[in-house]
Amino acid sequence: MVTVNGQEEDVAGQTVIGFLKKRNAPIENIVVERNGDIVHRAQFDKVKLESGDKVELISFVGGG
């Protein structure tokens, strides 16, 4: 299990990009933190989520 924004999810083994696509996340406007480290967008297809990981997803919303 992986903790995502405080909730446990069964997503271990997925790449970050695969995980984000399944969530329909706005990939171009999201920051992914895994175990306290920022995952660079260029690494989204290389980094796999592992059981016990703690992931925070932060998305930016524009407005005025």
Rosetta silent file (secondary structure, phi, psi, omega in degrees, C-alpha in Angstrom):
SEQUENCE: MVTVNGQEEDVAGQTVIGFLKKRNAPIENIVVERNGDIVHRAQFDKVKLESGDKVELISFVGGG
SCORE:     score description
SCORE:     0.000 S_00000001
   1 L     0.000  146.018  178.049    0.000    0.000    0.000 S_00000001
   2 E  -118.954  134.754  176.996    1.062    3.557   -0.749 S_00000001
   3 E   -88.956  118.926 -178.455   -0.144    6.523    1.291 S_00000001
   4 E  -118.145  114.465 -178.691   -1.378    9.244   -1.077 S_00000001
   5 L    48.914   42.778  175.118   -2.315   12.555    0.514 S_00000001
   6 L    86.538   -4.089 -178.829   -2.974   10.729    3.774 S_00000001
   7 E  -115.484  134.627  178.347   -5.075    7.902    2.274 S_00000001
   8 E   -77.154  134.877  179.074   -3.800    4.370    1.661 S_00000001
   9 E  -135.551  147.677  179.565   -4.111    3.180   -1.932 S_00000001
  10 L   -89.674   75.107 -176.730   -3.137   -0.083   -3.615 S_00000001
  11 L  -125.414   10.633  178.633   -0.888    1.455   -6.279 S_00000001
  12 L   -59.345  139.651  179.912    2.504   -0.114   -5.466 S_00000001
  13 L    96.855  -16.443  178.833    4.358   -1.150   -8.608 S_00000001
  14 L   -83.056  148.980  170.892    2.923    1.594  -10.796 S_00000001
  15 E   -74.821  160.848  178.264    5.088    4.294  -12.298 S_00000001
  16 H   -59.105  -43.504 -178.154    4.291    7.841  -11.253 S_00000001
  17 H   -64.747  -41.150  178.225    3.024    8.654  -14.763 S_00000001
  18 H   -63.368  -42.837  177.647    0.785    5.580  -14.845 S_00000001
  19 H   -60.306  -46.575 -178.600   -0.594    6.419  -11.417 S_00000001
  20 H   -65.639  -40.153  179.941   -1.309   10.023  -12.423 S_00000001
  21 H   -64.487  -39.251  178.559   -2.982    9.016  -15.694 S_00000001
  22 H   -64.624  -28.650  178.654   -5.301    6.585  -13.878 S_00000001
  23 L   -87.885   -2.338 -174.619   -6.332    9.453  -11.587 S_00000001
  24 L    55.357   38.644 -179.131   -6.816   11.797  -14.565 S_00000001
  25 L   -76.266  147.013  178.306   -4.454   14.176  -12.797 S_00000001
  26 L   -75.100   85.730 -170.120   -3.369   17.368  -14.599 S_00000001
  27 H   -53.974  -37.182 -177.479    0.185   16.144  -15.240 S_00000001
  28 H   -74.996  -14.811 -177.095    1.467   19.509  -16.483 S_00000001
  29 H  -121.688   31.277 -175.838    0.208   21.301  -13.344 S_00000001
  30 E  -129.862  145.788  173.358    1.105   18.849  -10.595 S_00000001
  31 E  -113.979  133.227  179.182    3.990   18.371   -8.206 S_00000001
  32 E  -113.834  124.173  175.388    4.650   14.898   -6.857 S_00000001
  33 E  -111.719  127.328 -179.821    6.504   14.448   -3.600 S_00000001
  34 E  -123.046  117.531  179.993    7.564   10.893   -2.741 S_00000001
  35 L    53.039   38.945  175.704    8.963   10.187    0.709 S_00000001
  36 L    88.157   -3.481  179.664    9.834   13.849    1.161 S_00000001
  37 E  -115.171  140.483  176.260   11.572   14.301   -2.205 S_00000001
  38 E   -72.023  132.906  173.440   10.186   16.011   -5.296 S_00000001
  39 E   -92.807  118.018 -179.362    9.891   13.666   -8.293 S_00000001
  40 L   -69.662  140.947 -176.781   11.008   15.605  -11.359 S_00000001
  41 H   -51.442  -36.479  179.923    8.580   15.470  -14.260 S_00000001
  42 H   -66.033  -16.233 -179.087   11.273   13.921  -16.485 S_00000001
  43 H  -101.379   -0.782 -177.005   11.382   10.977  -14.053 S_00000001
  44 L   -55.059  -35.487 -178.088    7.615   10.322  -13.902 S_00000001
  45 L   -86.398   -4.878 -177.953    7.931    7.388  -16.318 S_00000001
  46 L  -107.587  -29.869 -175.812   10.952    5.904  -14.503 S_00000001
  47 L   -84.150  123.781  177.253   10.030    6.145  -10.811 S_00000001
  48 E  -101.214  139.551  175.918    7.927    3.259   -9.486 S_00000001
  49 L   -77.568  138.269 -178.047    5.825    3.577   -6.379 S_00000001
  50 L  -120.340  152.930  177.975    6.700    1.027   -3.709 S_00000001
  51 L   -55.209  132.324 -178.403    4.777   -0.357   -0.782 S_00000001
  52 L    95.309  -11.151  177.696    5.256    1.950    2.193 S_00000001
  53 L   -63.540  150.777  172.065    5.852    5.074    0.084 S_00000001
  54 E  -117.870  118.961 -174.944    4.260    8.331    1.178 S_00000001
  55 E  -118.603  135.506  173.249    3.166   10.465   -1.754 S_00000001
  56 E  -119.195  131.028  176.693    1.820   14.000   -1.727 S_00000001
  57 E  -109.230  126.866 -179.488    0.186   15.443   -4.827 S_00000001
  58 E  -125.112  120.110  178.101    0.087   19.201   -5.125 S_00000001
  59 E  -113.184  146.821 -179.213   -1.700   20.831   -8.033 S_00000001
  60 L   -99.274  134.123 -179.865   -1.594   24.459   -9.010 S_00000001
  61 L  -121.830  126.694  178.357   -4.778   26.286   -9.831 S_00000001
  62 L   -88.090  161.704  177.707   -4.765   29.623  -11.573 S_00000001
  63 L   170.958  177.531 -178.853   -7.317   32.301  -11.039 S_00000001
  64 L  -148.970    0.000    0.000   -7.801   35.885  -10.261 S_00000001
